[in-house]
XYZ file of C-alpha atoms in Angstrom:
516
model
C 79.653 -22.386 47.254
C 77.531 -22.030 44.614
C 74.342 -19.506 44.634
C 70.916 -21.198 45.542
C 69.011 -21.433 42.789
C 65.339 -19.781 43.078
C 62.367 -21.261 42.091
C 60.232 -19.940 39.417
C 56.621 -19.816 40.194
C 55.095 -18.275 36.912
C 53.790 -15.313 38.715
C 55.530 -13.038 36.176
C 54.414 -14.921 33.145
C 51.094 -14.894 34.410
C 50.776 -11.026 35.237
C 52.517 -10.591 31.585
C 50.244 -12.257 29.532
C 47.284 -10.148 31.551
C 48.872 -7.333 30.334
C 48.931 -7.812 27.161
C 45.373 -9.493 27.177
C 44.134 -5.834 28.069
C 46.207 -3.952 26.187
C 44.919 -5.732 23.359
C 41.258 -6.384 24.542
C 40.707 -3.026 25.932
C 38.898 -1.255 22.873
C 40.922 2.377 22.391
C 38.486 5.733 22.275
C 39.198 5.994 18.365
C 36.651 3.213 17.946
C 33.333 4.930 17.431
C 30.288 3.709 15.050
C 29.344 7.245 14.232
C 32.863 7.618 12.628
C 31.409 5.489 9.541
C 27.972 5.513 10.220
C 25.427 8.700 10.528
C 24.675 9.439 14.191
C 21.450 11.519 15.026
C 19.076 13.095 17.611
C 21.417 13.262 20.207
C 23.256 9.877 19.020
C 20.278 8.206 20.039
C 19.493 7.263 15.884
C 22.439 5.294 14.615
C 22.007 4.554 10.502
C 24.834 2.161 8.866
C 23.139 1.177 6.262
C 25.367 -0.302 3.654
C 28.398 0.940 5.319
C 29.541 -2.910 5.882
C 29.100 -4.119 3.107
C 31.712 -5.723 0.604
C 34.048 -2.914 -0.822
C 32.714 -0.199 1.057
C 35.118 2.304 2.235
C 35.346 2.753 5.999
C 37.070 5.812 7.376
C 38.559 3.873 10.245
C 42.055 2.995 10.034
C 43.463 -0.293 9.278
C 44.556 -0.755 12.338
C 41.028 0.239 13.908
C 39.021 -2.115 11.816
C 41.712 -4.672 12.688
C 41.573 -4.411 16.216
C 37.547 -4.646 16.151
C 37.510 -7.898 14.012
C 37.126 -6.618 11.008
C 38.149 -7.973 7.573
C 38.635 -5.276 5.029
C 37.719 -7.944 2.546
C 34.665 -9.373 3.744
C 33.678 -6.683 6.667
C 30.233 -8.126 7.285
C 31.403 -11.257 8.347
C 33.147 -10.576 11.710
C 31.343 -7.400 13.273
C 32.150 -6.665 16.942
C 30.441 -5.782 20.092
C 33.335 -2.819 20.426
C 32.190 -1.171 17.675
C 29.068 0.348 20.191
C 30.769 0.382 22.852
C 31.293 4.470 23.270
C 27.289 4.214 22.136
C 25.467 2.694 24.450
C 22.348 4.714 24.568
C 21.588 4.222 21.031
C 17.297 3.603 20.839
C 17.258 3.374 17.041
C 19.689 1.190 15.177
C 19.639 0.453 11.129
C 22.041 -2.079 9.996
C 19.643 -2.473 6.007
C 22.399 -3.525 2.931
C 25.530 -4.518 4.690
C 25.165 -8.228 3.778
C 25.032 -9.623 6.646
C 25.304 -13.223 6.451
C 25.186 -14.101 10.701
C 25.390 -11.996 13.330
C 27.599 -12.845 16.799
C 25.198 -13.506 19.447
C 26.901 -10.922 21.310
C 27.052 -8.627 19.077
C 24.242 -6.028 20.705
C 24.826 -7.195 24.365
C 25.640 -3.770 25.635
C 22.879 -1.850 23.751
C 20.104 -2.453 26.369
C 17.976 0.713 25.286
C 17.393 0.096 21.592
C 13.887 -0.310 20.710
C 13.605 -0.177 17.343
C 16.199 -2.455 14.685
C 16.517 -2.872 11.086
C 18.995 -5.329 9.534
C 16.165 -6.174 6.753
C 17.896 -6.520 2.836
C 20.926 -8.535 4.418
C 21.663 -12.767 3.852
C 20.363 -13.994 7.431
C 19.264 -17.118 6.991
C 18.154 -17.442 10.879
C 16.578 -15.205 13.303
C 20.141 -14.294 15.399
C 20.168 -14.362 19.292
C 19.337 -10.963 20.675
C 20.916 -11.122 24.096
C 19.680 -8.465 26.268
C 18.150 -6.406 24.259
C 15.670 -6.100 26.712
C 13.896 -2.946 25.488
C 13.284 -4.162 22.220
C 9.781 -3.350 20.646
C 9.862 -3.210 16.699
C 12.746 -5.579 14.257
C 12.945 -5.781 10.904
C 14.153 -8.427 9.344
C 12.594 -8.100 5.715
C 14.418 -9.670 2.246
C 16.574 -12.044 4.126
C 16.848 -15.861 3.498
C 15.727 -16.950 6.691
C 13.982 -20.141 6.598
C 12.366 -20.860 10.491
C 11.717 -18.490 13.434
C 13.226 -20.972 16.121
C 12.736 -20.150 19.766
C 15.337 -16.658 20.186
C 13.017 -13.879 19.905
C 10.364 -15.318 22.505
C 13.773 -16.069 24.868
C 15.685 -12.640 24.269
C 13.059 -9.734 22.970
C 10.367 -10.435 25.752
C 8.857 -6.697 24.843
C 8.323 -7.090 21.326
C 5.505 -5.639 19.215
C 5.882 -5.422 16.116
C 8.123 -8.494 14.094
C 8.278 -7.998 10.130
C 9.699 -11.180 8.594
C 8.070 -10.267 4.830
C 10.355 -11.527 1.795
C 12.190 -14.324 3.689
C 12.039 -18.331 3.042
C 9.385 -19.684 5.611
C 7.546 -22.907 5.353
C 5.736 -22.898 9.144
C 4.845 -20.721 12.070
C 3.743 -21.874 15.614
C 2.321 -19.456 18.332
C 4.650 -20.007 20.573
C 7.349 -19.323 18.633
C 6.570 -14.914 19.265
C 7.239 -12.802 21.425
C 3.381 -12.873 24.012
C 3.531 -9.102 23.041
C 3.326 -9.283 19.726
C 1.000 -6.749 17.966
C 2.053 -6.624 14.447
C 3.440 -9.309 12.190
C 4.320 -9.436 8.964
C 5.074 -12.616 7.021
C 4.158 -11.527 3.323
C 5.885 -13.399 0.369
C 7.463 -16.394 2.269
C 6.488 -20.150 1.303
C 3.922 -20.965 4.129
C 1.371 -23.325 3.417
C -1.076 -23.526 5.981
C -2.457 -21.661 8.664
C -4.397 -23.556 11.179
C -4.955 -23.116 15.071
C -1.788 -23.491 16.286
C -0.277 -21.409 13.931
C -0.774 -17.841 16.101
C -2.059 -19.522 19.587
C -1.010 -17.497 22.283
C -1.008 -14.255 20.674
C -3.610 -12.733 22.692
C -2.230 -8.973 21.825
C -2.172 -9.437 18.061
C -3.623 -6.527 16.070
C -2.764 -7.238 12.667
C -1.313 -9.793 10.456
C 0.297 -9.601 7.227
C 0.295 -13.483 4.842
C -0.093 -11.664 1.406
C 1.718 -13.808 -1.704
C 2.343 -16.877 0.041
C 0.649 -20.725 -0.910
C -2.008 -20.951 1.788
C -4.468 -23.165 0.379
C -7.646 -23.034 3.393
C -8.787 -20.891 6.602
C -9.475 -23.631 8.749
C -11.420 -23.417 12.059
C -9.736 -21.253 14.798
C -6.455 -20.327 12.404
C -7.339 -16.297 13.664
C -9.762 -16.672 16.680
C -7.492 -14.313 18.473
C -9.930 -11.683 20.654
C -7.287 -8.800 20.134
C -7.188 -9.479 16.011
C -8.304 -6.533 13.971
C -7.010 -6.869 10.663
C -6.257 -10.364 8.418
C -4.437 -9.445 5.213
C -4.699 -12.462 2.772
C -3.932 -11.418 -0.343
C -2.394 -13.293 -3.588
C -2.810 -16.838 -1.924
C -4.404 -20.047 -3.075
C -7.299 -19.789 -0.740
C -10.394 -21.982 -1.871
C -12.058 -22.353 1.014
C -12.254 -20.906 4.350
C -14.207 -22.913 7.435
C -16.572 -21.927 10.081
C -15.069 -20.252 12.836
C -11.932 -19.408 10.957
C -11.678 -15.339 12.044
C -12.119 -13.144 15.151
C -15.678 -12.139 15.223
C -14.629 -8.918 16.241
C -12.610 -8.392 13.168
C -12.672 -5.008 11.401
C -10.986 -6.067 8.264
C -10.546 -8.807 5.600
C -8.063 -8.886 2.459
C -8.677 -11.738 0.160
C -8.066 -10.497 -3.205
C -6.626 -12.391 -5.609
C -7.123 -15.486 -4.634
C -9.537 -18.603 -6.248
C -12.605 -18.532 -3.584
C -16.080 -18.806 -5.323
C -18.181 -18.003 -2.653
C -18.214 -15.867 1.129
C -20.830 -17.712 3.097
C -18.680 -18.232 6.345
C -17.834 -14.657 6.471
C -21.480 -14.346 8.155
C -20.285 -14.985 11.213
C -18.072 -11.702 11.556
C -21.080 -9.110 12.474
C -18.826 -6.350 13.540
C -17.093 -6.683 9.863
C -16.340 -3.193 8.111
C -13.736 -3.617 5.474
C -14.225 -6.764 3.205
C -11.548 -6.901 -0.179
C -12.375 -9.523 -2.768
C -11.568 -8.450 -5.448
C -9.964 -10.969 -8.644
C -10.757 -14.518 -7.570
C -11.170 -16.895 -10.209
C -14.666 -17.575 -10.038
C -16.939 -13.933 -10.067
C -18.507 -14.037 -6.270
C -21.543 -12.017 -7.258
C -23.075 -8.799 -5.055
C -25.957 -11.047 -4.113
C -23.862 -14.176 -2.440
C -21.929 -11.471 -0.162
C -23.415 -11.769 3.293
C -25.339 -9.013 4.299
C -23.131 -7.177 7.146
C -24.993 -4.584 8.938
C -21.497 -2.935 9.876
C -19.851 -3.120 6.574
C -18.566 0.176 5.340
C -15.838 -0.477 2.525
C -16.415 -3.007 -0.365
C -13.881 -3.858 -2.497
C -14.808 -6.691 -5.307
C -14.802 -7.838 -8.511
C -18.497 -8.005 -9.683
C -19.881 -10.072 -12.275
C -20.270 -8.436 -15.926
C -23.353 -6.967 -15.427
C -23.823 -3.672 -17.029
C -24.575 -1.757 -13.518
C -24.345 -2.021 -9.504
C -27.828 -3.249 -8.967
C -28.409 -6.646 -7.436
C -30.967 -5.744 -4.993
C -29.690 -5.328 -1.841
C -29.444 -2.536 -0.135
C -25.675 -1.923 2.346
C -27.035 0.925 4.089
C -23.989 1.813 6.162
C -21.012 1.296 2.966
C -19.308 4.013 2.921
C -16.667 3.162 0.296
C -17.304 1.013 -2.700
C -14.352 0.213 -5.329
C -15.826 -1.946 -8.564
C -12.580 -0.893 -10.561
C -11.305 -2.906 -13.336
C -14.836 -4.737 -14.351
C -17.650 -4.301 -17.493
C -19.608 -1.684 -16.116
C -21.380 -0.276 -18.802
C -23.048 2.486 -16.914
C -23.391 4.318 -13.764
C -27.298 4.713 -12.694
C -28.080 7.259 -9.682
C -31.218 5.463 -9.000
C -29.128 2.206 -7.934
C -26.878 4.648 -5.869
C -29.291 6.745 -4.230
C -31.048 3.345 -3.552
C -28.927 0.578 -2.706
C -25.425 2.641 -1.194
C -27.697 6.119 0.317
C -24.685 6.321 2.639
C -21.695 5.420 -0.134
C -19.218 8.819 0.056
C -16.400 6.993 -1.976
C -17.218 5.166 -5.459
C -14.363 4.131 -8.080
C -15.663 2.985 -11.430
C -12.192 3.588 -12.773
C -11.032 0.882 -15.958
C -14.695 0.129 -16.619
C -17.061 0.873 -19.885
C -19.541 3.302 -18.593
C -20.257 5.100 -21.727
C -22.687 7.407 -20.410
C -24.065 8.715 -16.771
C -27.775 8.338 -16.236
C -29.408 10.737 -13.461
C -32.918 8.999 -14.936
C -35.575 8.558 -12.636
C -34.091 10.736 -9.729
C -35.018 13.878 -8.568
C -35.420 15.951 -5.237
C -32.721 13.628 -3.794
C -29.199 14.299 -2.425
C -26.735 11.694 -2.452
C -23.765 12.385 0.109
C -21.238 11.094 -2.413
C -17.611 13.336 -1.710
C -15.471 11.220 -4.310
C -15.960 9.697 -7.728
C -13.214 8.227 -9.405
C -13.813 7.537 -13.086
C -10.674 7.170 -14.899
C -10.313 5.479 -18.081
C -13.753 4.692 -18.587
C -15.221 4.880 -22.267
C -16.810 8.080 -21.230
C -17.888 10.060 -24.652
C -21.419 11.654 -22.892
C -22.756 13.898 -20.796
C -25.786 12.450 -18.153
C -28.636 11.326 -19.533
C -32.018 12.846 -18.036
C -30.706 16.161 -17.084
C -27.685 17.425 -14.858
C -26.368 14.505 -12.157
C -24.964 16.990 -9.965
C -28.055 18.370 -8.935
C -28.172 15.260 -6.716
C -24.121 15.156 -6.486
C -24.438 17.960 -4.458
C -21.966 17.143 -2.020
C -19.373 15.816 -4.356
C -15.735 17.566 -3.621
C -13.474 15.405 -5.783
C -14.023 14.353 -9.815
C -11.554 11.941 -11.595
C -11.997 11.619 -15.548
C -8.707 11.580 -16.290
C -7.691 9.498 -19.685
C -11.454 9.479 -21.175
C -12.674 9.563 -24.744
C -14.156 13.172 -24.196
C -13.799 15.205 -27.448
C -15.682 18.108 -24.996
C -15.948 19.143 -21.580
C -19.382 19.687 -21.679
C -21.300 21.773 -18.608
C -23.099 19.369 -17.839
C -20.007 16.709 -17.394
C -18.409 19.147 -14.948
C -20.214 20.011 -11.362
C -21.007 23.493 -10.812
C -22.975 25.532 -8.564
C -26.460 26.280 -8.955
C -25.768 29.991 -9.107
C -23.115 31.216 -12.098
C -22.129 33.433 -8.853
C -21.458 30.617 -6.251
C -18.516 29.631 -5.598
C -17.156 25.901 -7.629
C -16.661 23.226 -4.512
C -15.459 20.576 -6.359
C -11.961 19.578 -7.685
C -12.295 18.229 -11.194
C -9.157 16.225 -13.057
C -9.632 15.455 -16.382
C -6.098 15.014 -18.210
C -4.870 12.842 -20.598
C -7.687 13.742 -23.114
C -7.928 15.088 -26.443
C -10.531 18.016 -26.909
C -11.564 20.054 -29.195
C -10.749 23.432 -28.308
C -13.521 25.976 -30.122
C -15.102 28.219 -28.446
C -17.980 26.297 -26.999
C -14.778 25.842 -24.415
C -14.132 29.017 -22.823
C -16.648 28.501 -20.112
C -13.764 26.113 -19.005
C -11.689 29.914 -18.476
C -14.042 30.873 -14.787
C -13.163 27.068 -13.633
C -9.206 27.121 -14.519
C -8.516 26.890 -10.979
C -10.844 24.025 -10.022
C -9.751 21.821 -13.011
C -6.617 19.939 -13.936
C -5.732 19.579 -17.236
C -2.469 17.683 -17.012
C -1.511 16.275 -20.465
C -5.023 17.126 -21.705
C -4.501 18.712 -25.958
C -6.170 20.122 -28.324
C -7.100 18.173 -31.560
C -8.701 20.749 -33.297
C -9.433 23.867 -34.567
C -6.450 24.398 -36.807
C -5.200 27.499 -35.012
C -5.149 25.244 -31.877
C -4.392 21.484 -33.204
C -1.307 19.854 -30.920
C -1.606 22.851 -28.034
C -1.826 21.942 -24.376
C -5.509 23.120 -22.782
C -3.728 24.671 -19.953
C -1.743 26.943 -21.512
C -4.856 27.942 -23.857
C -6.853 28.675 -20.151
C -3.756 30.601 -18.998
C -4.405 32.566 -21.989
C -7.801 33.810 -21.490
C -9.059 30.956 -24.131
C -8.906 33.280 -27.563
C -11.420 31.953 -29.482
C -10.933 31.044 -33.236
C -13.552 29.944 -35.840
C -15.453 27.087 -34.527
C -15.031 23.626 -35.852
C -17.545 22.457 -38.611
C -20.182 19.649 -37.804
C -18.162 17.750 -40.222
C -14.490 18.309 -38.260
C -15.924 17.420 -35.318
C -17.870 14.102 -36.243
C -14.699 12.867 -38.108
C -12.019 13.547 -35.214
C -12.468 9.375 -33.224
C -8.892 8.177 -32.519
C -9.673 5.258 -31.048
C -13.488 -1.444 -31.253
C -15.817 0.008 -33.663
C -19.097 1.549 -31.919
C -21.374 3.876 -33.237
C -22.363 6.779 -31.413
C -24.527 10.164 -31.619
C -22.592 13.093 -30.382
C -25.391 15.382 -28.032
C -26.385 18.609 -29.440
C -24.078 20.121 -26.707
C -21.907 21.888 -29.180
C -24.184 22.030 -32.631
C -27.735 22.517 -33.599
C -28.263 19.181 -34.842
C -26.944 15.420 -34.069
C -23.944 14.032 -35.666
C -22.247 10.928 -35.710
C -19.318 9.010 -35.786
C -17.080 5.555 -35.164
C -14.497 5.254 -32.604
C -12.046 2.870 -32.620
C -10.902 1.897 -29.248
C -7.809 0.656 -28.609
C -8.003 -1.498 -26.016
């Protein structure tokens, strides 16, 4: 009789194939991201930047990089959730240069704690799906090609506060595309043309916003009526106009250089205003068409080419005024004193002020801590007597790359007293002096003075020497230069000027030639 055939009932097959599902699922302790990236702070910093990208070197074995779904060729193309999976507690995680050009949306599912991650300089072109990462509160996402925000980060990264998205491709924003939380967010150099209401609605936490270098074209009404908004950065647009209503009255700052607005008037309506930057449009806004902000206290603007700061009227409370890179011809203390009595930071640096003028003032003291005058025209000491007798709290003195042929006292603060001690920090490098002895005063300031790349032109015993060095020297003192010498050394458009009897009995003069 033949045997009785049993039945099969796959049981085997099934328990089999399990088997080898975890023996080839389960990831093996070898795998560990701190292997080929840099592990810190208790493994709680994790830094793989550029250690995915194409023909990098990883020191995991074939076999490892294999099992994770990794192609040696093109690495960044299949990362894997096992590669964290012995690192669960990482907080910070930077993923910068690995050319990333998607990322699995389960790639970070078991990193619940990380707060902070970078994966900006990479070839995203969409935001990728974050699954529960939870904890999230800052991501980077900066020269990528991503083109919209789409709804992920508002679904996955409830906690978010800070979202920088600068150097990508992005046409349009809509509130409620972020993250309620937001607080910072950073959009600089994209392609967005407009901002109008809608645009960061809901964002009742915002702080700050960043939509330099982009082709936004008008502020229109309610585009950053946000209560929590502090500072608008709109820099290197095409902004023309900007509409009633457009800005948080309770703003503290507005960047709008460099774009092509010819006048300010709805700025009025921001009272609590203290940092307004307008500098370079293409039409001059002039000093008097600025509205008058009783909280302003740091101007930044292009003024028109008058030959000094006065239009008038007076900004009590500006602290910090910056009119580099105009046609100021001079720098009055009467306007200063006057108009800015409470300025403690003024650069007049890449202007034409020729000459200081301390004319007309007297028994005042200006609170003034920093002047910045580099590469000016400078050739002259102050006019009516010594500035710094009302520049008596001035700490810091830029005249680096001037046309001084001498450091004259009277260009240089000092104390009233020879015996006081010198309080302010003079530079004054990139010049060419003339080193005689009508110099060595310069010897009991040496520390107080920088003379980086500042040289000698003359006397003959000192011609092509660097000032410092002479200083470090004790200054030895060879025959003076002749009236003659020193009227003929110019190096640089043709002006005529008189060179003060600082040096020599009697007035000499000469033509510079600029070059400009």
């Amino acid at each position: 009789m033949a045997p009785k055939r049993q039945e099969h009932t796959g049981k085997p097959c099934f328990v089999l194939f399990m088997l080898i599902a975890m023996l080839y699922f389960a990831a093996p302790e070898n795998i560990d991201i701190c292997r080929d990236c840099s592990c810190f702070g208790a493994l709680q910093h994790v830094s793989c930047k550029g250690v995915f990208r194409v023909g990098a070197q990883l020191k995991h074995t074939f076999e490892d990089v294999a099992f994770r779904g990794l192609d040696l060729n093109v690495p960044h193309s299949k990362l894997s959730p096992d590669l964290f999976q012995n690192r669960t507690g990482i907080i910070y995680l930077d993923l910068r240069e690995n050319g990333f050009k998607f990322i699995d949306d389960w790639l970070f599912t078991i990193l619940r704690q990380v707060k902070y991650l970078t994966l900006s300089h990479n070839a995203l072109t969409a935001i990728p799906v974050f699954h529960n990462l939870t904890s999230l509160q800052q991501l980077y996402l900066r020269f990528n090609n991503i083109r919209s925000i789409g709804s992920n980060l508002k679904a996955h990264a409830p906690k978010l506060n800070g979202l920088m998205l600068d150097h990508n491709k992005i046409t349009f924003i809509q509130g409620d595309q972020f993250p309620e939380k937001l607080q910072t967010l950073g959009l600089s150099f994209n392609r967005i043309t407009s901002i109008d209401r809608g645009s960061l609605s809901g964002l009742l936490q915002l702080k700050r916003v960043d939509h330099t270098s982009n082709l936004i074209s008008q502020i229109s009404s309610g585009s950053f009526l946000l209560p929590g908004l502090e500072t608008v950065i709109l820099n290197e647009n095409r902004i023309r106009e900007i509409f009633r209503d457009a800005f948080n009255p309770e703003l503290d700052n507005i960047y709008l250089n460099n774009n092509i607005l010819s006048e300010l008037g709805n700025i009025s309506g921001i009272p609590s205003l203290k940092g307004l930057f307008v500098s370079y449009q293409s039409e001059v806004i002039k000093l008097q068409e600025i509205p008058l902000l009783e909280n302003l206290t740091e101007l930044t603007i292009t003024v028109e080419s008058s030959p000094d700061l006065a239009d008038g009227i007076a900004r009590t409370l500006t602290k910090i005024l910056d009119v580099s890179g105009n046609l100021l011809e001079e720098l009055k203390l009467k306007d200063l004193t006057k108009l800015y009595p409470m300025l403690y930071t003024l650069d007049l640096s890449n202007n034409r002020i020729r000459v200081l003028s301390s004319c007309d003032v007297s028994g005042v003291s200006h609170p003034l801590k920093i002047l910045k005058g580099n590469n000016l025209w400078l050739f002259s000491a102050w006019r009516c007597g010594n500035g710094y007798k009302i520049l008596t709290n001035l700490l810091t003195l830029n005249l680096d790359d001037n046309r001084l042929s001498y450091l004259e006292r009277e260009i240089i603060p000092r104390s009233s007293s020879d015996q006081a001690p010198f309080r302010t920090f003079v530079s004054a490098g990139d010049s060419t002096l003339i080193c005689d002895c009508h110099q060595r005063w310069l010897v009991k300031v040496e520390d107080s003075i920088s003379f980086v790349n500042t040289k000698c032109s003359a006397p003959e015993g000192h011609a092509g020497k660097r000032l410092s060095d002479l200083l470090k020297d004790g200054f030895p003192c060879p025959l003076s230069v002749s009236e003659e010498q020193a009227c003929a050394i110019s190096n640089t458009s043709e002006i005529l000027v008189q060179c003060p009897a600082a040096s020599y009995p009697r007035l000499c003069q000469w033509t510079i030639r600029w070059r400009i």
